[in-house]
Structures are given as C-alpha cells and as structure tokens.
Short mmCIF file of C-alpha atoms in Angstrom, two decimals:
data_model
loop_
_atom_site.label_atom_id
_atom_site.label_comp_id
_atom_site.label_asym_id
_atom_site.label_seq_id
_atom_site.Cartn_x
_atom_site.Cartn_y
_atom_site.Cartn_z
CA MET V 28 144.33 22.13 -58.01
CA ILE V 29 144.46 21.09 -61.97
CA SER V 30 140.75 21.75 -63.06
CA HIS V 31 139.91 18.70 -65.53
CA PRO V 32 137.87 19.35 -68.80
CA SER V 33 134.22 18.53 -68.95
CA HIS V 34 132.64 16.19 -71.40
CA ARG V 35 130.17 18.75 -73.10
CA PRO V 36 131.22 19.70 -76.88
CA VAL V 37 134.77 21.83 -77.48
CA SER V 38 133.53 24.97 -79.40
CA ALA V 39 135.56 25.87 -82.67
CA LEU V 40 136.38 28.95 -80.70
CA ARG V 41 138.22 27.14 -78.47
CA ALA V 42 138.85 24.01 -80.55
CA ARG V 43 141.38 27.05 -82.60
CA MET V 44 142.52 28.69 -79.26
CA ILE V 45 143.46 24.80 -78.25
CA GLU V 46 144.84 24.34 -81.82
CA ASP V 47 147.22 27.01 -81.16
CA MET V 48 148.52 25.87 -77.72
CA ARG V 49 150.01 23.27 -79.08
CA VAL V 50 150.99 23.44 -82.30
CA ARG V 51 153.39 26.04 -79.54
CA GLY V 52 154.57 23.17 -77.18
CA PHE V 53 152.52 24.63 -74.22
CA THR V 54 151.95 21.44 -71.49
CA GLU V 55 148.06 20.45 -71.18
CA LYS V 56 147.88 22.12 -68.05
CA THR V 57 148.97 25.26 -69.17
CA ARG V 58 145.55 24.92 -72.51
CA ASN V 59 143.81 24.17 -69.28
CA ASP V 60 144.47 27.31 -67.33
CA TYR V 61 144.48 29.31 -70.78
CA VAL V 62 140.92 27.61 -71.28
CA ARG V 63 139.99 28.58 -68.06
CA ASN V 64 140.44 31.74 -67.52
CA VAL V 65 139.18 32.97 -71.52
CA ARG V 66 135.74 30.14 -69.84
CA ALA V 67 136.26 32.45 -67.81
CA PHE V 68 135.77 36.13 -69.09
CA ALA V 69 132.89 34.78 -71.39
CA ALA V 70 130.85 34.06 -69.09
CA PHE V 71 131.92 37.18 -66.77
CA ILE V 72 130.43 39.61 -70.60
CA SER V 73 127.79 36.09 -71.35
CA ARG V 74 129.14 36.58 -74.72
CA SER V 75 131.23 34.78 -77.09
CA PRO V 76 134.99 36.08 -75.57
CA ASP V 77 135.66 37.34 -79.58
CA THR V 78 132.53 39.55 -79.37
CA ALA V 79 135.22 41.92 -76.35
CA THR V 80 135.48 45.37 -76.47
CA ALA V 81 138.15 47.01 -74.92
CA GLU V 82 135.21 48.42 -72.08
CA ASP V 83 135.54 44.46 -71.37
CA LEU V 84 138.26 44.15 -70.60
CA ARG V 85 138.84 46.77 -68.62
CA ARG V 86 135.52 45.68 -66.39
CA PHE V 87 136.74 42.33 -66.60
CA GLN V 88 140.18 43.85 -64.82
CA LEU V 89 138.07 45.99 -62.20
CA HIS V 90 136.41 43.14 -60.94
CA GLN V 91 139.01 41.15 -60.68
CA THR V 92 140.97 43.78 -58.39
CA GLN V 93 137.48 44.59 -56.43
CA THR V 94 136.90 40.87 -55.71
CA GLY V 95 140.04 40.00 -53.96
CA MET V 96 142.27 37.96 -56.43
CA GLN V 97 145.60 38.03 -56.01
CA PRO V 98 148.25 39.51 -59.01
CA PRO V 99 149.59 36.06 -59.69
CA SER V 100 145.91 34.65 -60.36
CA ILE V 101 145.53 38.55 -62.50
CA ASN V 102 148.44 38.06 -63.71
CA SER V 103 147.63 34.42 -65.41
CA ALA V 104 144.39 35.35 -66.53
CA VAL V 105 145.59 38.26 -68.37
CA ALA V 106 148.64 35.52 -70.38
CA ALA V 107 145.60 33.86 -71.35
CA LEU V 108 143.25 36.56 -72.59
CA ARG V 109 146.63 37.99 -74.61
CA PHE V 110 147.25 34.76 -75.71
CA PHE V 111 143.41 34.44 -77.22
CA PHE V 112 143.03 37.41 -78.62
CA THR V 113 146.48 38.04 -80.37
CA VAL V 114 147.58 34.74 -81.92
CA THR V 115 143.81 32.43 -82.08
CA LEU V 116 142.00 35.92 -82.37
CA ASP V 117 144.91 38.23 -84.51
CA ARG V 118 143.37 40.96 -81.73
CA PRO V 119 146.38 42.92 -80.94
CA ASP V 120 144.70 45.71 -80.52
CA LEU V 121 142.64 44.83 -77.95
CA ALA V 122 145.26 42.71 -75.49
CA ARG V 123 146.78 45.86 -74.98
CA TRP V 124 144.01 46.98 -72.52
CA LEU V 125 145.62 44.52 -70.30
CA THR V 126 147.05 45.17 -67.04
CA ILE V 127 149.93 43.43 -65.47
CA VAL V 128 149.52 43.26 -62.37
CA ARG V 129 153.11 44.13 -60.06
CA GLU V 130 153.70 42.29 -56.94
CA PRO V 131 156.63 43.90 -54.61
CA ARG V 132 158.68 40.46 -54.57
CA ARG V 133 159.27 39.01 -50.69
CA LEU V 134 162.08 38.32 -49.52
CA PRO V 135 162.39 34.45 -49.14
CA ALA V 136 163.35 32.59 -45.34
CA VAL V 137 166.92 31.05 -45.16
CA LEU V 138 166.77 28.34 -42.95
CA SER V 139 169.25 27.84 -40.45
CA VAL V 140 171.39 24.94 -40.32
CA GLU V 141 170.09 24.01 -37.32
CA GLU V 142 166.62 23.90 -38.02
CA VAL V 143 167.87 21.99 -41.44
CA THR V 144 169.20 19.31 -39.90
CA LEU V 145 165.61 19.88 -36.81
CA LEU V 146 164.09 19.27 -40.22
CA LEU V 147 166.02 16.32 -41.93
CA GLN V 148 165.55 14.59 -38.41
CA ALA V 149 161.55 15.04 -38.17
CA ALA V 150 161.46 13.31 -42.03
CA PRO V 151 159.15 9.96 -41.24
CA GLY V 152 162.33 7.58 -43.21
CA PRO V 153 164.78 6.83 -45.71
CA LYS V 154 162.78 8.39 -48.46
CA TYR V 155 161.35 11.00 -47.20
CA LYS V 156 164.52 11.58 -45.66
CA ALA V 157 166.95 10.91 -48.57
CA ALA V 158 163.98 13.55 -50.56
CA LEU V 159 163.83 16.13 -48.21
CA ALA V 160 168.43 16.74 -48.05
CA THR V 161 168.28 16.62 -51.79
CA ALA V 162 165.12 18.99 -52.24
CA TYR V 163 167.09 21.30 -50.73
CA GLY V 164 170.88 20.42 -50.89
CA ALA V 165 170.24 20.64 -55.37
CA GLY V 166 167.63 23.40 -55.02
CA LEU V 167 165.28 21.28 -56.53
CA ARG V 168 161.40 21.72 -57.08
CA VAL V 169 159.04 18.65 -55.25
CA SER V 170 157.93 17.69 -58.20
CA GLU V 171 161.37 17.81 -59.84
CA VAL V 172 162.97 15.43 -56.99
CA VAL V 173 160.04 12.80 -57.24
CA ALA V 174 160.38 12.33 -61.26
CA LEU V 175 163.98 11.42 -60.41
CA LYS V 176 165.92 8.71 -61.20
CA VAL V 177 168.24 5.84 -59.70
CA GLY V 178 171.10 7.00 -63.34
CA ASP V 179 170.00 10.87 -63.15
CA ILE V 180 172.10 10.26 -60.17
CA ASP V 181 175.33 10.77 -61.02
CA SER V 182 177.56 10.45 -58.02
CA GLN V 183 181.08 10.96 -59.78
CA ARG V 184 180.67 14.56 -60.47
CA MET V 185 178.65 14.86 -57.78
CA LEU V 186 175.53 15.87 -59.66
CA LEU V 187 172.04 15.54 -60.72
CA ARG V 188 170.52 15.70 -64.15
CA VAL V 189 166.65 17.30 -64.16
CA GLU V 190 164.27 16.25 -66.82
CA GLN V 191 162.16 18.95 -67.92
CA GLY V 192 161.81 21.07 -65.73
CA LYS V 193 160.48 24.34 -65.20
CA GLY V 194 159.73 25.80 -68.33
CA ARG V 195 160.32 22.33 -69.54
CA LYS V 196 164.12 23.13 -69.18
CA SER V 197 167.10 20.53 -68.77
CA SER V 198 169.86 20.96 -66.31
CA CYS V 199 171.85 19.21 -63.53
CA PRO V 200 172.22 21.31 -59.97
CA ARG V 201 175.05 20.29 -58.00
CA GLU V 202 173.44 17.76 -55.45
CA GLY V 203 174.94 18.87 -51.35
CA GLN V 204 175.25 16.89 -48.94
CA VAL V 205 173.40 17.84 -45.91
CA GLY V 206 173.17 16.89 -42.51
CA GLN V 207 175.35 13.56 -41.35
CA PRO V 208 176.97 11.53 -44.38
CA GLY V 209 175.24 8.89 -46.52
CA THR V 210 172.05 11.15 -45.61
CA LEU V 211 171.05 10.12 -49.66
CA VAL V 212 170.99 6.03 -48.59
CA GLY V 213 169.79 3.31 -51.18
CA THR V 214 165.37 4.01 -50.63
CA PRO V 215 163.10 1.19 -53.10
CA ARG V 216 160.88 3.39 -55.68
CA ILE V 217 158.35 5.25 -53.92
CA SER V 218 156.01 7.55 -54.44
CA GLY V 219 158.13 8.04 -58.22
CA ILE V 220 161.83 8.40 -56.01
CA GLY V 221 164.85 6.56 -57.91
CA ALA V 222 167.03 4.71 -55.47
CA LEU V 223 168.73 7.89 -54.28
CA LEU V 224 172.55 6.91 -53.91
CA SER V 225 174.58 8.01 -50.72
CA LEU V 226 176.88 10.69 -52.44
CA PRO V 227 180.00 12.22 -50.38
CA GLY V 228 180.23 15.83 -48.42
CA ARG V 229 180.11 18.21 -50.42
CA ALA V 230 179.04 21.67 -49.55
CA ALA V 231 175.19 23.04 -51.06
CA CYS V 232 175.40 24.19 -53.77
CA ASN V 233 172.30 25.16 -55.44
CA ARG V 234 173.65 26.78 -58.58
CA ILE V 235 171.45 25.14 -62.07
CA CYS V 236 174.62 24.62 -65.00
CA PRO V 237 173.60 24.06 -68.80
CA THR V 238 172.91 21.10 -69.55
CA PRO V 239 176.07 20.17 -72.30
CA SER V 240 174.13 19.96 -75.58
CA VAL V 241 175.27 16.38 -77.67
#
C-alpha cells in the first residue's frame, strides 16, 4: 500500500531530500517510501535525523531485527537512509554503518501446462482470460498488463511493447500463446486493458529483448 503524504508543513531537510530525489528521476512511489523510512528512523531516535550517530543506526537496525521485520523491508530502509546520509547530508561515513540483510533465494513455483489451463478456464470472462494469458505467455507483471494498449501489440512479429515497466524501462517481450488458438480475443478497454488482439499460437517465451533505439 502506498502511503499518501500528509498535509503538515514539510521541513527544510525533507524538502532538500525530495529535491535530491527528483533531480535523480526517482518515481513518486520511491520518494514516498524513502521519506517514510527516514521519518521512521527519526521517530526511533526521537530527534532530527541529521543529528544521528553510528550508534543510532546500529540500534535502529537491531530494533528492526528484534521486532521481526522482514529482509525486504529492512533493505528498503537501508536504501533510503543511505541516500539520505550520502546524498542529502553528504555524510557517507554514517551510511557505511548500514547493513543489507541477505535473503536466500527461493525457487519459484512453476505451474504445469494442465494447471495453467485450469487457471485460464477459471477466469470469469474474456478480458480476465486475455490478461492472464498475456501475463503468463509474455512474462509480464500485473502493472505492465493493465497498461497495455492496442498500439503496443505487434501481431506480425509476435511482440508486445511494454512502456515504462519496472525500473522505468521499456522492453519487447515476445507473446506466447497459452491454451487454444484465439485465447487473446478482442475485449473492450476496461481497467486499463486495451483490446488485446488474437495472436497465432506459438511456444511461450518470456525473454525480454532490448528495445531498439531510434
């Protein structure tokens, strides 16, 4: 869930940090996350974060671990605080005390062809079936699927153009057919999903090809 900024006055220190992030092209979500993490740190030490010491950072990370915070959340706070101390405060000597928590990689659960078929059959309607088939066949994220437009589909070359995906990168995943021919049928533009065109069947492929520069 994205936290919405409050209407209380923004301190000069926070305004400077936000400006530093805007200059570097950070998304609004990233800016909100970084501000939230620095604010949480300031609340923990009960004073302005620009007065923090190395011991404050050590205690904060120890507190996060003891309260059961998961590695992704801890590492998100580390990224925010490293930016704050290194860029906004120009205090890299403090940032080096922050420790990234390593998390063991887990093998993903891979669905069988039969399971994927059952998943598509359970879709409540054509638009949901088209969205699920596109996500699975091309290896797209949910946000990338719902942002697709008719013009993003190249049925001749079997390509989808993904604009501003994760990391604000554009890519060309190859569309793979899932289920019977005609799975990707024309559907109305609902919830950001364009009219997905029917594509001829091919083996599923989720490799991302670089977008040619023009």
